[in-house]
Amino acid sequence: MFKYKDSYGEKDNDISDITFKLFWAYVEKLNHLRIMITEAKNTGNPSKIHEKYDDWLHKNEEEIEKLEARAKILDSKIKED
């Protein structure tokens, strides 16, 4: 990926967009997990807290999987170059 960091072609923009989105998707997931742990400790009912955030976690996981699939495709194209 460093090979493309200073160029501004379409493929390079895709790589930077995917990298940026993946990074923030992981950061958001970690933040939500931290909040869930804190709430579970305070309430003493982890299953209720998990249900509260279950939809968000599922949506986030789907987004991460899609981005990782796109990243794998682009990675194979980069290796071919």
CSV table of C-alpha atoms in Angstrom, one decimal:
chain,number,residue,atom,x,y,z
A,1,MET,CA,0.0,0.0,0.0
A,2,PHE,CA,2.9,2.3,0.6
A,3,LYS,CA,3.7,2.0,-3.1
A,4,TYR,CA,0.5,4.0,-3.8
A,5,LYS,CA,0.6,6.6,-1.0
A,6,ASP,CA,1.8,9.5,-3.1
A,7,SER,CA,-0.2,8.9,-6.2
A,8,TYR,CA,-3.8,10.1,-6.8
A,9,GLY,CA,-5.2,7.6,-9.3
A,10,GLU,CA,-8.6,5.9,-9.0
A,11,LYS,CA,-7.2,2.7,-7.6
A,12,ASP,CA,-5.2,4.6,-5.1
A,13,ASN,CA,-8.2,6.5,-3.9
A,14,ASP,CA,-10.0,3.2,-3.4
A,15,ILE,CA,-7.2,1.8,-1.3
A,16,SER,CA,-7.0,4.9,0.9
A,17,ASP,CA,-10.8,5.0,1.3
A,18,ILE,CA,-10.9,1.4,2.3
A,19,THR,CA,-8.0,1.7,4.7
A,20,PHE,CA,-9.6,4.8,6.3
A,21,LYS,CA,-13.1,3.2,6.7
A,22,LEU,CA,-11.7,0.0,8.0
A,23,PHE,CA,-9.6,1.8,10.6
A,24,TRP,CA,-12.6,3.8,11.9
A,25,ALA,CA,-14.9,0.8,11.8
A,26,TYR,CA,-12.5,-1.1,14.1
A,27,VAL,CA,-12.1,2.0,16.4
A,28,GLU,CA,-15.9,2.3,16.7
A,29,LYS,CA,-16.3,-1.4,17.4
A,30,LEU,CA,-13.6,-1.2,20.2
A,31,ASN,CA,-15.3,1.9,21.6
A,32,HIS,CA,-18.7,0.2,21.7
A,33,LEU,CA,-17.2,-2.9,23.3
A,34,ARG,CA,-15.6,-0.7,26.0
A,35,ILE,CA,-18.9,1.0,26.7
A,36,MET,CA,-20.7,-2.4,26.8
A,37,ILE,CA,-18.2,-3.7,29.3
A,38,THR,CA,-18.5,-0.6,31.5
A,39,GLU,CA,-22.3,-0.7,31.4
A,40,ALA,CA,-22.3,-4.5,32.2
A,41,LYS,CA,-20.1,-3.9,35.2
A,42,ASN,CA,-22.3,-1.1,36.5
A,43,THR,CA,-25.6,-2.9,35.9
A,44,GLY,CA,-24.5,-6.5,36.6
A,45,ASN,CA,-26.6,-7.7,33.7
A,46,PRO,CA,-24.3,-8.3,30.6
A,47,SER,CA,-26.9,-10.1,28.5
A,48,LYS,CA,-29.3,-7.1,28.7
A,49,ILE,CA,-26.4,-4.8,27.6
A,50,HIS,CA,-25.5,-7.1,24.7
A,51,GLU,CA,-29.1,-7.1,23.5
A,52,LYS,CA,-29.1,-3.3,23.6
A,53,TYR,CA,-26.1,-3.1,21.3
A,54,ASP,CA,-26.7,-6.3,19.3
A,55,ASP,CA,-28.1,-4.5,16.2
A,56,TRP,CA,-25.3,-2.0,16.0
A,57,LEU,CA,-22.6,-4.7,16.5
A,58,HIS,CA,-24.2,-6.8,13.7
A,59,LYS,CA,-24.3,-3.9,11.3
A,60,ASN,CA,-20.7,-3.0,12.1
A,61,GLU,CA,-19.5,-6.5,11.6
A,62,GLU,CA,-21.2,-6.7,8.2
A,63,GLU,CA,-19.6,-3.4,7.1
A,64,ILE,CA,-16.2,-4.7,8.3
A,65,GLU,CA,-16.6,-7.9,6.3
A,66,LYS,CA,-17.6,-6.0,3.1
A,67,LEU,CA,-14.6,-3.7,3.5
A,68,GLU,CA,-12.2,-6.6,4.1
A,69,ALA,CA,-13.5,-8.4,1.0
A,70,ARG,CA,-12.9,-5.3,-1.1
A,71,ALA,CA,-9.5,-4.9,0.5
A,72,LYS,CA,-8.5,-8.5,-0.4
A,73,ILE,CA,-9.5,-7.9,-4.0
A,74,LEU,CA,-7.5,-4.7,-4.3
A,75,ASP,CA,-4.6,-6.4,-2.5
A,76,SER,CA,-4.5,-9.1,-5.1
A,77,LYS,CA,-4.5,-6.4,-7.9
A,78,ILE,CA,-1.7,-4.6,-6.2
A,79,LYS,CA,0.4,-7.8,-6.0
A,80,GLU,CA,-0.2,-8.4,-9.7
A,81,ASP,CA,1.1,-4.9,-10.4
